[in-house]
Short mmCIF file of C-alpha atoms in Angstrom, two decimals:
data_model
loop_
_atom_site.label_atom_id
_atom_site.label_comp_id
_atom_site.label_asym_id
_atom_site.label_seq_id
_atom_site.Cartn_x
_atom_site.Cartn_y
_atom_site.Cartn_z
CA MET A 1 0.00 0.00 0.00
CA LYS A 2 2.79 2.39 0.91
CA ASN A 3 4.64 1.63 -2.34
CA ASN A 4 1.47 2.18 -4.37
CA PHE A 5 0.87 5.50 -2.63
CA LYS A 6 4.44 6.53 -3.26
CA LYS A 7 4.28 5.65 -6.94
CA GLY A 8 0.95 7.44 -7.31
CA PHE A 9 2.44 10.49 -5.66
CA ILE A 10 5.49 10.38 -7.92
CA VAL A 11 3.33 10.10 -11.03
CA SER A 12 1.30 13.12 -9.86
CA VAL A 13 4.50 15.06 -9.26
CA ILE A 14 5.84 14.13 -12.69
CA LEU A 15 2.59 15.24 -14.35
CA GLY A 16 2.79 18.48 -12.39
CA ILE A 17 6.34 19.04 -13.59
CA ILE A 18 5.24 18.27 -17.14
CA SER A 19 2.53 20.93 -16.82
CA LEU A 20 5.13 23.46 -15.75
CA LEU A 21 7.38 22.44 -18.62
CA LEU A 22 4.52 22.65 -21.11
CA ILE A 23 3.61 26.16 -19.98
CA GLY A 24 6.80 27.75 -18.76
CA GLY A 25 9.60 25.36 -19.55
CA GLY A 26 11.04 27.70 -22.13
CA VAL A 27 11.29 30.51 -19.62
CA TYR A 28 13.04 28.21 -17.16
CA LEU A 29 15.50 27.09 -19.80
CA TYR A 30 16.08 30.64 -21.01
CA LYS A 31 16.72 32.05 -17.55
CA ASN A 32 19.08 29.22 -16.67
CA LYS A 33 20.82 29.45 -20.05
CA LYS A 34 20.44 25.78 -20.82
CA ALA A 35 21.93 24.71 -24.10
CA VAL A 36 19.65 23.78 -26.94
CA ALA A 37 19.74 20.09 -27.71
CA PRO A 38 22.04 18.80 -30.44
CA THR A 39 20.49 19.14 -33.87
CA VAL A 40 23.06 17.27 -35.91
CA GLU A 41 21.47 15.44 -38.78
CA THR A 42 21.81 11.68 -38.69
CA GLU A 43 21.26 9.12 -41.38
CA GLN A 44 17.82 7.61 -41.49
CA SER A 45 17.71 4.21 -39.87
CA ASN A 46 17.32 1.24 -42.16
CA GLN A 47 15.36 -0.60 -39.55
CA ASN A 48 11.73 -1.31 -40.25
CA GLN A 49 9.23 1.05 -38.70
CA GLN A 50 7.97 0.02 -35.31
CA GLN A 51 4.62 -1.73 -35.33
CA THR A 52 1.93 -1.23 -32.75
CA ASP A 53 -0.71 -3.67 -31.67
CA THR A 54 -3.94 -4.05 -33.58
CA GLN A 55 -5.52 -1.21 -31.64
CA THR A 56 -3.16 1.39 -33.07
CA PRO A 57 -2.22 1.44 -36.78
CA PRO A 58 1.47 1.79 -37.62
CA VAL A 59 2.73 5.19 -38.74
CA ASN A 60 4.47 5.40 -42.10
CA ILE A 61 7.58 7.49 -41.51
CA GLN A 62 9.89 6.21 -44.21
CA SER A 63 9.62 9.24 -46.52
CA ASP A 64 8.57 11.89 -44.02
CA THR A 65 11.43 12.14 -41.53
CA SER A 66 14.53 11.93 -43.71
CA ASN A 67 15.26 15.65 -43.32
CA TRP A 68 14.37 15.85 -39.64
CA LYS A 69 16.86 16.74 -36.91
CA THR A 70 17.84 14.35 -34.13
CA TYR A 71 17.86 14.98 -30.39
CA THR A 72 20.23 12.60 -28.59
CA ASN A 73 20.37 12.02 -24.85
CA SER A 74 23.85 10.58 -24.33
CA SER A 75 23.34 9.97 -20.62
CA LEU A 76 20.14 7.93 -20.92
CA LYS A 77 21.13 6.61 -24.34
CA TYR A 78 18.13 7.41 -26.48
CA SER A 79 17.49 9.47 -29.57
CA VAL A 80 14.39 10.90 -31.21
CA LYS A 81 13.82 12.82 -34.44
CA TYR A 82 11.76 15.98 -34.85
CA PRO A 83 10.88 18.36 -37.73
CA SER A 84 13.77 20.54 -38.80
CA ASN A 85 11.90 23.80 -38.11
CA TRP A 86 10.90 22.75 -34.57
CA TYR A 87 12.80 23.27 -31.32
CA ALA A 88 14.29 20.77 -28.87
CA GLY A 89 16.29 20.99 -25.66
CA SER A 90 16.50 19.87 -22.05
CA SER A 91 16.59 21.21 -18.52
CA SER A 92 18.39 18.06 -17.29
CA ASP A 93 19.12 14.53 -18.47
CA GLU A 94 15.73 13.49 -17.07
CA PHE A 95 13.65 16.24 -18.71
CA ALA A 96 13.73 16.91 -22.46
CA PHE A 97 11.28 18.81 -24.63
CA ILE A 98 10.24 19.22 -28.26
CA ARG A 99 8.10 22.17 -29.41
CA ASN A 100 6.87 23.52 -32.73
CA TRP A 101 7.32 27.02 -31.29
CA GLU A 102 10.20 28.91 -29.69
CA VAL A 103 10.49 28.32 -25.96
CA ASP A 104 12.24 31.51 -24.82
CA ALA A 105 9.12 33.65 -25.19
CA PRO A 106 7.46 35.42 -22.23
CA LEU A 107 5.49 33.12 -19.97
CA SER A 108 2.13 34.61 -21.02
CA LEU A 109 2.96 33.93 -24.65
CA ASN A 110 4.07 30.40 -23.76
CA TRP A 111 0.69 29.87 -22.10
CA GLN A 112 -1.12 31.05 -25.22
CA LYS A 113 0.97 28.90 -27.51
CA ALA A 114 0.84 25.85 -25.26
CA ASN A 115 -2.96 25.92 -25.33
CA ASN A 116 -3.30 26.57 -29.05
CA MET A 117 -4.62 23.54 -30.94
CA GLU A 118 -2.35 24.51 -33.83
CA ASN A 119 0.66 23.81 -31.59
CA ILE A 120 1.97 20.87 -29.61
CA SER A 121 4.32 20.52 -26.65
CA ILE A 122 6.13 17.23 -26.13
CA ASP A 123 8.09 16.27 -23.03
CA ILE A 124 10.23 13.21 -22.37
CA VAL A 125 10.65 12.43 -18.67
CA SER A 126 12.58 9.54 -17.14
CA TYR A 127 12.45 8.21 -13.60
CA ILE A 128 14.34 5.51 -11.72
CA ASN A 129 13.28 4.03 -8.39
CA ALA A 130 16.61 4.30 -6.61
CA THR A 131 15.26 2.58 -3.49
CA ASN A 132 14.09 -0.50 -5.37
CA PRO A 133 15.52 -0.65 -8.90
CA ALA A 134 14.90 -4.39 -9.15
CA TYR A 135 11.14 -3.79 -9.01
CA ILE A 136 11.18 -1.77 -12.20
CA ASN A 137 13.00 -4.61 -13.93
CA VAL A 138 9.80 -6.65 -13.59
CA LYS A 139 8.58 -4.78 -16.65
CA ASP A 140 4.98 -5.93 -17.02
CA GLU A 141 4.17 -5.46 -13.34
CA ALA A 142 5.88 -2.08 -13.21
CA LEU A 143 4.21 -0.89 -16.40
CA ALA A 144 0.77 -1.92 -15.16
CA ASP A 145 1.40 -0.25 -11.82
CA TRP A 146 2.65 3.02 -13.29
CA THR A 147 -0.26 3.29 -15.73
CA LYS A 148 -3.14 2.20 -13.51
CA ASP A 149 -4.57 5.73 -13.49
CA VAL A 150 -4.20 6.27 -17.24
CA THR A 151 -7.49 6.63 -19.14
CA ASP A 152 -8.32 5.16 -22.55
CA LYS A 153 -5.13 3.13 -22.41
CA HIS A 154 -3.94 0.62 -24.95
CA THR A 155 -0.70 -1.19 -25.67
CA ILE A 156 1.70 -0.12 -28.41
CA LEU A 157 5.35 -0.76 -29.25
CA VAL A 158 8.04 1.91 -28.97
CA ASP A 159 11.36 0.79 -30.45
CA GLY A 160 10.02 -2.76 -30.13
CA ILE A 161 9.33 -2.27 -26.42
CA LYS A 162 5.88 -2.67 -24.89
CA ALA A 163 4.38 0.68 -23.91
CA VAL A 164 1.01 1.96 -22.70
CA ARG A 165 -0.63 4.92 -24.40
CA GLY A 166 -3.57 6.97 -23.12
CA TYR A 167 -4.09 10.21 -21.25
CA SER A 168 -3.88 11.53 -17.71
CA LEU A 169 -5.35 14.61 -16.09
CA SER A 170 -3.06 17.41 -14.96
CA GLU A 171 -4.58 20.59 -13.54
CA GLY A 172 -7.89 19.46 -15.05
CA GLN A 173 -6.42 19.21 -18.54
CA LYS A 174 -5.87 16.06 -20.59
CA VAL A 175 -2.23 15.22 -21.23
CA GLY A 176 -1.49 12.48 -23.74
CA THR A 177 0.98 9.97 -22.31
CA VAL A 178 3.09 7.08 -23.51
CA THR A 179 4.75 5.08 -20.73
CA LEU A 180 7.38 2.37 -21.04
CA VAL A 181 9.90 0.61 -18.84
CA PHE A 182 13.42 -0.01 -20.10
CA ASN A 183 16.73 -0.82 -18.44
CA GLY A 184 15.49 -0.12 -14.92
CA LYS A 185 13.87 3.23 -15.74
CA VAL A 186 10.34 4.43 -16.41
CA TYR A 187 9.95 6.75 -19.40
CA PHE A 188 7.03 9.12 -19.94
CA LEU A 189 6.48 10.78 -23.31
CA ALA A 190 3.75 13.37 -22.85
CA TYR A 191 2.07 15.75 -25.25
CA SER A 192 -0.39 18.63 -24.96
CA PRO A 193 -2.91 19.84 -25.99
CA TYR A 194 -4.41 16.38 -26.11
CA ASP A 195 -6.57 17.35 -29.12
CA SER A 196 -3.80 19.20 -30.93
CA LYS A 197 -3.95 19.16 -34.72
CA LEU A 198 -0.33 17.98 -34.63
CA VAL A 199 -0.96 14.67 -32.84
CA SER A 200 -0.16 12.85 -36.09
CA THR A 201 3.26 14.54 -36.04
CA PHE A 202 3.71 13.34 -32.46
CA ASP A 203 2.98 9.83 -33.76
CA GLN A 204 5.77 10.23 -36.31
CA ILE A 205 8.14 11.57 -33.65
CA LEU A 206 7.22 8.68 -31.36
CA SER A 207 7.99 6.14 -34.07
CA THR A 208 11.55 7.52 -34.35
CA PHE A 209 12.25 7.15 -30.61
CA LYS A 210 15.08 4.65 -30.18
CA PHE A 211 17.40 3.52 -27.44
CA THR A 212 21.05 3.68 -28.45
CA LYS A 213 23.90 1.42 -27.38
#
């Protein structure tokens, strides 16, 4: 019971942090002079596109992402591609973001842009249970536990790894979430607004997410 409460609390905290990042993350990064993420072009992978389960059709990315930039997290060993005219960066190894709008604007402007259905804010958050890392290695149990409060959830594959997609509520707003467990860590990929017109682009971005060696 205590562990479940703790995990529920942590998930709530993470969603709260995501909300702050979605609204004012750019201001935080600007004020703290965080470097923009690497945008070095990489060759398109020859691997086949990742397939999801029957509930979610696969996204065809073969001809659409060849000119995209690549954000690489060397510490957590993952990479993800994003449109070349979008923006990416991080406030720490555990918190990365992708936006289709500049993030160093005034907070009020960030709020307007973050809630505009023409825009989308994507955050990648990782978490490790330092007190019990072995628990997270029981992937199916950990994944079920960490997504028990997710609504409209279904199983997909991200880089060939089982993940749960759905949405959670943060400050009364829907936040789209994709959760997976890999190498002793829980990863959350969140996007907002939930009904953004750019959700299909998020799907393409998601299908380029890969763990590196």
